[in-house]
Structure formats: C-alpha cells, structure tokens
mmCIF file with all atom_site columns, C-alpha atoms in Angstrom:
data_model
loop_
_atom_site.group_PDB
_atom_site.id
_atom_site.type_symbol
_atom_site.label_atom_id
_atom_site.label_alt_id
_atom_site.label_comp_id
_atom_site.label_asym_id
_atom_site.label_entity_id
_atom_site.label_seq_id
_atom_site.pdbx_PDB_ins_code
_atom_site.Cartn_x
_atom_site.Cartn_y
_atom_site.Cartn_z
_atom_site.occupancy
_atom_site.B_iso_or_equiv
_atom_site.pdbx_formal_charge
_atom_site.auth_seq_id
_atom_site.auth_comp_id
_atom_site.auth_asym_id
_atom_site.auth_atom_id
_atom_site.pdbx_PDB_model_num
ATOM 1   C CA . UNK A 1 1   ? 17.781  -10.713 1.137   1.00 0.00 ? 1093 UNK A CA 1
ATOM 2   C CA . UNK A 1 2   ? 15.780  -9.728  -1.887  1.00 0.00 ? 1094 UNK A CA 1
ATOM 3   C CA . UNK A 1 3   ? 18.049  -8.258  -4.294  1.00 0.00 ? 1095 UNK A CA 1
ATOM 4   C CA . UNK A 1 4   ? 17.570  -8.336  -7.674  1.00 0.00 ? 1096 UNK A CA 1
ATOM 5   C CA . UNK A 1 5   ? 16.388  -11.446 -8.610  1.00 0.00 ? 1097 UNK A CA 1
ATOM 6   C CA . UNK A 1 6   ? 13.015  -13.540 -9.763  1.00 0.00 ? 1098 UNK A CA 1
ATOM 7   C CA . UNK A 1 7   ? 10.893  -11.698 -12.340 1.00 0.00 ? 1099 UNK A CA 1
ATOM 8   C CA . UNK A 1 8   ? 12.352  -8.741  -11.631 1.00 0.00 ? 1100 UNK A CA 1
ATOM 9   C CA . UNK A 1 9   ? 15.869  -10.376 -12.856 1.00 0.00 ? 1101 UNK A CA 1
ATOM 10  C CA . UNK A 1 10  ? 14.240  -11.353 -15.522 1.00 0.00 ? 1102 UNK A CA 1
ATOM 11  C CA . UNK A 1 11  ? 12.668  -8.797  -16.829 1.00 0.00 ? 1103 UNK A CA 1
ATOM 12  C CA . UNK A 1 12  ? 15.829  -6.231  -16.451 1.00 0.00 ? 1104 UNK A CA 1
ATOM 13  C CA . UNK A 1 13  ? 17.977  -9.071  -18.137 1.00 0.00 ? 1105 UNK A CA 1
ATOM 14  C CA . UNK A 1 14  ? 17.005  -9.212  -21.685 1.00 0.00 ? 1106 UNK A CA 1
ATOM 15  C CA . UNK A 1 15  ? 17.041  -12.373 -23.362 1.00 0.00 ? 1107 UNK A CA 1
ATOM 16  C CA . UNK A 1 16  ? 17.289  -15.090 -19.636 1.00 0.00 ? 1108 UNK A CA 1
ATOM 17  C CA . UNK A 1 17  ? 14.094  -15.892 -19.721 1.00 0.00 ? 1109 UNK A CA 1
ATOM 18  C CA . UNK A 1 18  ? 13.162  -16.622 -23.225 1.00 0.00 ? 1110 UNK A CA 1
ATOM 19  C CA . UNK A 1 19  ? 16.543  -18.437 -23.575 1.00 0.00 ? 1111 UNK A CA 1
ATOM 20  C CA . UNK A 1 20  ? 15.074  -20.820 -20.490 1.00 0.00 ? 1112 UNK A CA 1
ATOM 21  C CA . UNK A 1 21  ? 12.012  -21.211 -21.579 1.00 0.00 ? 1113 UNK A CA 1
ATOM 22  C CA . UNK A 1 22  ? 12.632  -21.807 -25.487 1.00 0.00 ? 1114 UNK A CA 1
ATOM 23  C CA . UNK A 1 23  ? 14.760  -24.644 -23.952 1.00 0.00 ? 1115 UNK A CA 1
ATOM 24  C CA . UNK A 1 24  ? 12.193  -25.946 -22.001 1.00 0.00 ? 1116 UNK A CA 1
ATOM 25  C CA . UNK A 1 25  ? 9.695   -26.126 -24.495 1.00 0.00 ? 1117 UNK A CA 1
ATOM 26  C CA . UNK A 1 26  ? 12.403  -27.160 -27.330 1.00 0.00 ? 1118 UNK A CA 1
ATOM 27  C CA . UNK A 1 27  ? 12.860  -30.217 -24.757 1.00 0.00 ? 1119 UNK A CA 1
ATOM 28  C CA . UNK A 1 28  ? 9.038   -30.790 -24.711 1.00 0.00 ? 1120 UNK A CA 1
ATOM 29  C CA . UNK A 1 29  ? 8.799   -30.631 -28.623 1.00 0.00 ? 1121 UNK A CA 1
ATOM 30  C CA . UNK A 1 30  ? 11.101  -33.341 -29.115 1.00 0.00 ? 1122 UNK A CA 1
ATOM 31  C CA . UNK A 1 31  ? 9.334   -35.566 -25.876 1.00 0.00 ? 1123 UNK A CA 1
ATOM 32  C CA . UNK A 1 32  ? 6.399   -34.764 -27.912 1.00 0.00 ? 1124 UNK A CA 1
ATOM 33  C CA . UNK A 1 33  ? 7.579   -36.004 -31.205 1.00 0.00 ? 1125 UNK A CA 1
ATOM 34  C CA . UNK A 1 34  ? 9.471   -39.257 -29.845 1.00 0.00 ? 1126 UNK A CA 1
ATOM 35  C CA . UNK A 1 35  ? 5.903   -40.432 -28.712 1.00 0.00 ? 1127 UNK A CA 1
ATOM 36  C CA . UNK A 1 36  ? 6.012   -38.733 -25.059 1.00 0.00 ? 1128 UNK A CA 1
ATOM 37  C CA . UNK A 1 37  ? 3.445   -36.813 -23.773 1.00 0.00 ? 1129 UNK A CA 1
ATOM 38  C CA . UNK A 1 38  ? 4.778   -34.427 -21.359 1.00 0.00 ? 1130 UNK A CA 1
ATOM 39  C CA . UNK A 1 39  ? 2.681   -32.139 -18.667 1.00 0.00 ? 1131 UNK A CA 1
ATOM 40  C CA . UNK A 1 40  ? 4.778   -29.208 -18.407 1.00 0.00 ? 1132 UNK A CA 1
ATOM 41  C CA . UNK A 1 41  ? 5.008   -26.460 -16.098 1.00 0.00 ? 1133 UNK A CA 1
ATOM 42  C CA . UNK A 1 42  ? 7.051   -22.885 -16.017 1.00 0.00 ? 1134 UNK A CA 1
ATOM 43  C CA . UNK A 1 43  ? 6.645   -21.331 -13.075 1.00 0.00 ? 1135 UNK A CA 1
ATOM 44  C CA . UNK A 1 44  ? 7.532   -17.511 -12.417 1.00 0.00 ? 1136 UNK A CA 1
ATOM 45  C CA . UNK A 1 45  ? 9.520   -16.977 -9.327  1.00 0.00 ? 1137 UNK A CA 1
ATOM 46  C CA . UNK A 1 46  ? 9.191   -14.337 -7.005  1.00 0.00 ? 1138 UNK A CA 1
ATOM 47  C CA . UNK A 1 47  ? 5.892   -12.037 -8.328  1.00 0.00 ? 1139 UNK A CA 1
ATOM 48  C CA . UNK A 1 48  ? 5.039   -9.059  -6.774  1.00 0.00 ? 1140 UNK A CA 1
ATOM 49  C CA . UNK A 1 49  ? 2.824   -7.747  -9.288  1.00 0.00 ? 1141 UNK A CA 1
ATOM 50  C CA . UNK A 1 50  ? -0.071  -8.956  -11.712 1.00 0.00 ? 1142 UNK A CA 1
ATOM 51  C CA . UNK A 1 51  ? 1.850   -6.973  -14.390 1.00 0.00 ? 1143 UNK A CA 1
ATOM 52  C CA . UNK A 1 52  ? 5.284   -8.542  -13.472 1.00 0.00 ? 1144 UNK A CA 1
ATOM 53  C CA . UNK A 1 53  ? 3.456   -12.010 -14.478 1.00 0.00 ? 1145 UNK A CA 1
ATOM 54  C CA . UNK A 1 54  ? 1.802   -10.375 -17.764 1.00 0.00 ? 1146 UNK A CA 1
ATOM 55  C CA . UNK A 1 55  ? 4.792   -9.243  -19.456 1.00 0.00 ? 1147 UNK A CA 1
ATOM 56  C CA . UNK A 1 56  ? 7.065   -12.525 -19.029 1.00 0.00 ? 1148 UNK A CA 1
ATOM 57  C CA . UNK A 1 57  ? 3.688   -15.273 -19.524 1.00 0.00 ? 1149 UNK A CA 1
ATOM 58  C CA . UNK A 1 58  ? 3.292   -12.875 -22.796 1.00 0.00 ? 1150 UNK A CA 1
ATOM 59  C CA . UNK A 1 59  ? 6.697   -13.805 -23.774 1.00 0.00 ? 1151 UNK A CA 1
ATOM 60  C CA . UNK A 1 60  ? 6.719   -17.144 -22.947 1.00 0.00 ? 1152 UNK A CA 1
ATOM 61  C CA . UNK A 1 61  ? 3.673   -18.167 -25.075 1.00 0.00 ? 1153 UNK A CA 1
ATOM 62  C CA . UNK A 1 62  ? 5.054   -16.428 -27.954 1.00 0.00 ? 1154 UNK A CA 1
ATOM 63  C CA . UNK A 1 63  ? 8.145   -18.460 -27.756 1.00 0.00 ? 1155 UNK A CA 1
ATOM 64  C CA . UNK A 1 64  ? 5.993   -21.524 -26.601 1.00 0.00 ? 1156 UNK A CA 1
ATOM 65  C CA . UNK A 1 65  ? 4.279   -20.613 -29.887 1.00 0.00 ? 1157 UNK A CA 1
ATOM 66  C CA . UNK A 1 66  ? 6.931   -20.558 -31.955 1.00 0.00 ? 1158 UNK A CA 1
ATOM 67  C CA . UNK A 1 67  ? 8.944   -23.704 -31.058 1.00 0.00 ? 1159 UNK A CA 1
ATOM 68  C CA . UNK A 1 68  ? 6.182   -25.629 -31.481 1.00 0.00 ? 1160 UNK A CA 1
ATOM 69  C CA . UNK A 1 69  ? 5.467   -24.526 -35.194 1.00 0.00 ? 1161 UNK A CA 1
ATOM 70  C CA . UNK A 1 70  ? 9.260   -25.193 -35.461 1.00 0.00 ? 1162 UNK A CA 1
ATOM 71  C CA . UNK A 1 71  ? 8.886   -28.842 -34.698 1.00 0.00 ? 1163 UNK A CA 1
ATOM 72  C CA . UNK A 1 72  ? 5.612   -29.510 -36.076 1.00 0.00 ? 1164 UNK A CA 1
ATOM 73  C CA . UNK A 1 73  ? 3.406   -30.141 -32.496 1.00 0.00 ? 1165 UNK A CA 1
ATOM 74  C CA . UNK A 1 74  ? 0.736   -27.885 -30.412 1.00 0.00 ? 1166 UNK A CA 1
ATOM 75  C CA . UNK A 1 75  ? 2.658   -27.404 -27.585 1.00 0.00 ? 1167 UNK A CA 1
ATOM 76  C CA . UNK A 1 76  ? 0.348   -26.902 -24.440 1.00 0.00 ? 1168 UNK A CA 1
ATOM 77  C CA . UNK A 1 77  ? 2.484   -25.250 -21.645 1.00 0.00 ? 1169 UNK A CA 1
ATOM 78  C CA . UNK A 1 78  ? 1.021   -24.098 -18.302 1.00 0.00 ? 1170 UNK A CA 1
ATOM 79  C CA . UNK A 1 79  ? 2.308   -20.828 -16.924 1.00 0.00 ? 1171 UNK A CA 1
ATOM 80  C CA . UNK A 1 80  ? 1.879   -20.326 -13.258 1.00 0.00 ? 1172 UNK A CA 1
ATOM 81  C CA . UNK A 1 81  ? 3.619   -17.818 -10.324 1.00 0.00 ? 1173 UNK A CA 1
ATOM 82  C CA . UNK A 1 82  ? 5.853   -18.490 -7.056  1.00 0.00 ? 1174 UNK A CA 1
ATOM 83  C CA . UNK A 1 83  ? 3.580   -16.906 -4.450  1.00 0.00 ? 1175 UNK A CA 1
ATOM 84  C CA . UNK A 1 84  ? 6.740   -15.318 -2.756  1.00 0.00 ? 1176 UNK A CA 1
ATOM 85  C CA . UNK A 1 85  ? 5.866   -12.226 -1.418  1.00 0.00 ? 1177 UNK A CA 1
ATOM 86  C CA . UNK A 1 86  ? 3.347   -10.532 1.002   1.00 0.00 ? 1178 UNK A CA 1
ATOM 87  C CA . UNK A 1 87  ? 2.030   -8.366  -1.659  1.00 0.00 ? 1179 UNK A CA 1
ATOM 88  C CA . UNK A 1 88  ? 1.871   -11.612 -4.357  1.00 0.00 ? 1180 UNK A CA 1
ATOM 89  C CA . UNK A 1 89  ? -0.303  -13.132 -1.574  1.00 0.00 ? 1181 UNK A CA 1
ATOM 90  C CA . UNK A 1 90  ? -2.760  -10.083 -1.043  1.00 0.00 ? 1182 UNK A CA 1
ATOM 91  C CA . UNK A 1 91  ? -3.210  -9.546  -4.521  1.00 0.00 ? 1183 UNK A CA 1
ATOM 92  C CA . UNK A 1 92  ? -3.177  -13.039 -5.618  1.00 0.00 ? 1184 UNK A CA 1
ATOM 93  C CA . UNK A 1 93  ? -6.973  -12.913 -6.921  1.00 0.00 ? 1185 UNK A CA 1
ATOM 94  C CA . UNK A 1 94  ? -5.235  -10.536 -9.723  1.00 0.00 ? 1186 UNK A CA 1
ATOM 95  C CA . UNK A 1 95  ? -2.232  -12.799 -10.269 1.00 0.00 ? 1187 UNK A CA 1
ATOM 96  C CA . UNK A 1 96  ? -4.752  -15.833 -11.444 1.00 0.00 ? 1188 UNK A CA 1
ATOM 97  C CA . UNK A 1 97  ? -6.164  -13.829 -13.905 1.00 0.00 ? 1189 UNK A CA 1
ATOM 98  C CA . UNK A 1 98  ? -3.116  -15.046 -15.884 1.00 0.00 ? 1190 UNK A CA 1
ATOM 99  C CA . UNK A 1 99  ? -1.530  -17.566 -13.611 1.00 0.00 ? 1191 UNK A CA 1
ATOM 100 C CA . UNK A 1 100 ? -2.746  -21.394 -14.200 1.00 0.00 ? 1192 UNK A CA 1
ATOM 101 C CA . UNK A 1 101 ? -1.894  -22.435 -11.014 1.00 0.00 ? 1193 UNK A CA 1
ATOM 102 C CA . UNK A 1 102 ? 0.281   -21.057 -7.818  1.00 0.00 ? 1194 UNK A CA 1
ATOM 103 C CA . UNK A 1 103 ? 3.155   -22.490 -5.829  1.00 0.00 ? 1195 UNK A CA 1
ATOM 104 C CA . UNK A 1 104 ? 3.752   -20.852 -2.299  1.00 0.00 ? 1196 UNK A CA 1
ATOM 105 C CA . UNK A 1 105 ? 7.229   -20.232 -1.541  1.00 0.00 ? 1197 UNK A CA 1
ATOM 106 C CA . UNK A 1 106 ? 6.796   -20.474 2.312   1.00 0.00 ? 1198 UNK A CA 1
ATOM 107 C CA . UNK A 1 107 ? 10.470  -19.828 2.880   1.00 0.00 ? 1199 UNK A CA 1
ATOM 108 C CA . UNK A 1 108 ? 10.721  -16.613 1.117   1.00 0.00 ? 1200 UNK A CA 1
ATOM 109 C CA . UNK A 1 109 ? 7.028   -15.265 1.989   1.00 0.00 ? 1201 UNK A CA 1
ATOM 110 C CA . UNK A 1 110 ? 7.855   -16.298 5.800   1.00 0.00 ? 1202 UNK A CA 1
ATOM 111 C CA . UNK A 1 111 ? 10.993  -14.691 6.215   1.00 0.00 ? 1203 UNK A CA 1
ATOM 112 C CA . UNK A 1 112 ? 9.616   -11.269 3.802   1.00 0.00 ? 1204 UNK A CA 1
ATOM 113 C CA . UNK A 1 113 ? 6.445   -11.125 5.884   1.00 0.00 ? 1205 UNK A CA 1
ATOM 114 C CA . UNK A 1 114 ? 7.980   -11.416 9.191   1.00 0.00 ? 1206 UNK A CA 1
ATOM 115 C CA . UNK A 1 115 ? 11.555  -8.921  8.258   1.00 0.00 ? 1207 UNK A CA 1
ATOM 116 C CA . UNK A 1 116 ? 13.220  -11.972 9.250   1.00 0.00 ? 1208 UNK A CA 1
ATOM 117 C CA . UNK A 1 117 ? 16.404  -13.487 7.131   1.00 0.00 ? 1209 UNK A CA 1
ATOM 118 C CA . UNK A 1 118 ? 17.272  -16.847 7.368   1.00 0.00 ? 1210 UNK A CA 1
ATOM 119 C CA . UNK A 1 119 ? 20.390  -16.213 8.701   1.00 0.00 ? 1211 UNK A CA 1
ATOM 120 C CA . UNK A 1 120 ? 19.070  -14.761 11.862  1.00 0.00 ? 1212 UNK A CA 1
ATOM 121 C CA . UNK A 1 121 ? 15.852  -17.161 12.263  1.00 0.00 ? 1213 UNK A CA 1
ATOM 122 C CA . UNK A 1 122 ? 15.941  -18.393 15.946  1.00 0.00 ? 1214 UNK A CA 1
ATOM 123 C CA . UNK A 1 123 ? 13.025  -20.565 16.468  1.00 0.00 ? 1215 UNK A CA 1
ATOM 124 C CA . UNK A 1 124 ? 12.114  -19.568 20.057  1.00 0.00 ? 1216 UNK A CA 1
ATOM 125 C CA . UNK A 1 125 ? 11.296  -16.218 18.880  1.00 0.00 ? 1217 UNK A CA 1
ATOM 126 C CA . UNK A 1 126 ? 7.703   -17.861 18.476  1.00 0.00 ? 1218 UNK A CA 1
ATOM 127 C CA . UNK A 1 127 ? 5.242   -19.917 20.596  1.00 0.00 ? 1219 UNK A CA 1
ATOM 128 C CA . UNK A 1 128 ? 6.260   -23.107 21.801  1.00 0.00 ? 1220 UNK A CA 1
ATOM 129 C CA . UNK A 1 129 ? 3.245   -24.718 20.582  1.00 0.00 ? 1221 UNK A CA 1
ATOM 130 C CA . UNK A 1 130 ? 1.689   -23.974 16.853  1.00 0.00 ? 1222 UNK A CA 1
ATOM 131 C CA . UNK A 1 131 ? -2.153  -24.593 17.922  1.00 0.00 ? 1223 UNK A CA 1
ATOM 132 C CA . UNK A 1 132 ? -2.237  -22.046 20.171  1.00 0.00 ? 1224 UNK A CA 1
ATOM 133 C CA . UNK A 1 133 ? -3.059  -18.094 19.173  1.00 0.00 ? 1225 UNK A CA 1
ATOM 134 C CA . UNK A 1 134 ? 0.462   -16.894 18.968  1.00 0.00 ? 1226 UNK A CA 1
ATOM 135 C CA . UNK A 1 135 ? 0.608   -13.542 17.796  1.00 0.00 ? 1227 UNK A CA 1
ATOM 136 C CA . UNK A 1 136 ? 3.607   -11.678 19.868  1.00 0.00 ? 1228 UNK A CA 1
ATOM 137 C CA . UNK A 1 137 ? 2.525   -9.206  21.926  1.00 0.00 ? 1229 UNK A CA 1
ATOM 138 C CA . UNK A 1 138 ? 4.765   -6.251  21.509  1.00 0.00 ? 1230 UNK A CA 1
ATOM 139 C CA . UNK A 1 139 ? 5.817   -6.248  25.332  1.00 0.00 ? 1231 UNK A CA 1
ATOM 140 C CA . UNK A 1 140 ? 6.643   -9.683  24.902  1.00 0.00 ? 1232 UNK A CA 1
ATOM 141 C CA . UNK A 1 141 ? 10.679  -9.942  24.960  1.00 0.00 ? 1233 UNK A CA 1
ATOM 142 C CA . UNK A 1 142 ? 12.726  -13.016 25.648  1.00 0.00 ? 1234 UNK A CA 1
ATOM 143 C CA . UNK A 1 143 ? 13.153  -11.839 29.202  1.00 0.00 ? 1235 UNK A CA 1
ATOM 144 C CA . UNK A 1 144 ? 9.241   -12.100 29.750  1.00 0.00 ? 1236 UNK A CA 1
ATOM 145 C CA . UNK A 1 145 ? 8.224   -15.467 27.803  1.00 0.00 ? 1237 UNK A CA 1
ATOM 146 C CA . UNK A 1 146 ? 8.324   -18.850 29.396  1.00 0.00 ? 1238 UNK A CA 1
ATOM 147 C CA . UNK A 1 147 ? 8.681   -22.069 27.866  1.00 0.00 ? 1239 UNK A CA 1
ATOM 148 C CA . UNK A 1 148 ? 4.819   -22.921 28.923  1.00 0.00 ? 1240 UNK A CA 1
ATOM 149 C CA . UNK A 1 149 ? 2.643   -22.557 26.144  1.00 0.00 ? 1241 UNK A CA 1
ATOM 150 C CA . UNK A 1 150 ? 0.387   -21.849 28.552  1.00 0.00 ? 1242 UNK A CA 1
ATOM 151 C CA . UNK A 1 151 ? 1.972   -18.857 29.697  1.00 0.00 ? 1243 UNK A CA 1
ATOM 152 C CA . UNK A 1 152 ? 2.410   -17.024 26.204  1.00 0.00 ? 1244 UNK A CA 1
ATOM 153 C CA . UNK A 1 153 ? 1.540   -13.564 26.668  1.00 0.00 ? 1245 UNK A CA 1
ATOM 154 C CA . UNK A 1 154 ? -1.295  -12.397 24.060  1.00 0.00 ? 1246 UNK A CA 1
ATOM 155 C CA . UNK A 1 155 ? -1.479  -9.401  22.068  1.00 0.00 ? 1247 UNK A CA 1
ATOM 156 C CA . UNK A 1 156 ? -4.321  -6.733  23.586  1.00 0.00 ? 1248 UNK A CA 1
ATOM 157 C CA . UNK A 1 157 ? -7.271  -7.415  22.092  1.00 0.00 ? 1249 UNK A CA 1
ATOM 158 C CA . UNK A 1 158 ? -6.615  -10.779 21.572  1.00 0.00 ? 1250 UNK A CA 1
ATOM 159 C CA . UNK A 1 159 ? -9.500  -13.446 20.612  1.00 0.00 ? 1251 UNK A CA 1
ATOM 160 C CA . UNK A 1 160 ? -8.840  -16.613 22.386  1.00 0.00 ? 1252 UNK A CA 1
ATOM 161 C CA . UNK A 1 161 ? -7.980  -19.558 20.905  1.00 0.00 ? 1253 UNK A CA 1
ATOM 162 C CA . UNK A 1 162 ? -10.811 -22.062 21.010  1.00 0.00 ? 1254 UNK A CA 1
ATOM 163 C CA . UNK A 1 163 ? -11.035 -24.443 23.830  1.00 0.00 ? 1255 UNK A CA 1
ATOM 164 C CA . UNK A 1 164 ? -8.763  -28.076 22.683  1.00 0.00 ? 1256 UNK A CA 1
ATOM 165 C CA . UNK A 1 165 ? -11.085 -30.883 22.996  1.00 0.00 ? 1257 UNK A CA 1
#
C-alpha cells in the first residue's frame, strides 16, 4: 500500500520536489506581479517524521526565496504536512514545530492504522452504529456479531459508552 512514495519519494528523488515547488511559487510571482494577491499553500504528503518535514520545508523556502528575488516580490508561502500516518499523528506536536498548518489524510491514516487496504475494506467489519463504543473485541468474528448495535460485543475492560439522552 505504502510503497515508496510522499516525502519519502521525494526526498530519494533528487530534484521532484524543488522542480514542483519552484513552479508553484514561479506561478505565485507572476499572480503577484499582475496585481493578484495569492494565499498559497504546499503541503507535504505523507510525513512520518519531524525530520522528513525539515529537510524538504528547508528546501522549499530556499527556492521560495529565490524565485521571489527573481521576479522582484516577497513571496510569503505557507508550508504545512499531510497527517498520513499513525506515527505523523502521535508525534504531531513535533511536526508543528515547522509545519504551519496540518491536513489529515483520513483515508491513508485509516486504512495504515487499522492494516486495512482499500481494496479489502468491507464495511461490516465495524459497528453498525458510530455513537456507540465500538472497539472489536478480539473474540468477536463475523460468525458472533449481529446486526443490533445493541448486541456488539465489547472488548474486556471496556468503559461503557455514556447513556444517549
């Protein structure tokens, strides 16, 4: 599912993303200079690390940098991360420290937290109901659940969901 792609792709593949983004802010220059004033975002797909992030925002504002003393403007580019990943989500907190703002990639981080692919997603392999505790209990197999959401069996331990008024 994951192969090499995202940062990682370009990070390994020198040269994609500073062509992309010295087109992106060569695009914004001239906006700029035909009287525009554009609010523009680059966001880095698939993080899984603070230092992933670094290395390629580092990049980008040199190149940000330099088109914009090319054409004459102060280019002002916001630089932000695709919260893909479970391990982009737990360690978000060090992500913002260079990140201007997040996007969460619910497909990705759904299907990479759960080991689930899209092409095998069945969507009675969860509760019928979404306001209801629904943590699978491992006994639970598709011989043993019901269609009642009132029968879903809970994990051990399990805090109860509070009472729907």
């Amino acid at each position: 599912m994951l192969g090499l792609r995202g940062v990682r792709l370009g990070l390994v593949t020198i040269g994609l993303y500073e062509m992309q983004v010295r087109a992106i802010a060569e695009a914004t220059a001239q906006r700029m200079r035909s009287g525009g004033r554009p609010r523009v975002e680059i966001m880095i797909p698939l993080i899984g690390d603070a230092r992933d992030l670094e290395i390629v925002a580092d990049r980008a504002r040199t190149i940000v940098d330099t088109v914009g003393a090319e054409y004459g403007v102060a280019l002002r580019l916001e630089i932000g991360a695709m919260i893909e990943l479970p391990r982009a989500a737990l360690t978000a907190s060090r992500i913002a420290q260079t990140a201007r703002f997040f996007s969460f990639g619910t497909n990705d981080l759904t299907q990479t937290t759960w080991v689930c692919p899209a092409t095998t997603w069945k969507p009675r392999s969860y509760p019928p109901t979404s306001n209801k505790a629904s943590w699978m209990s491992p006994r639970s197999t598709p011989s043993t659940r019901t269609e009642s959401a009132n029968s879903w069996p809970s994990p051990p331990n399990a805090v109860a969901p509070p009472a729907r008024t």
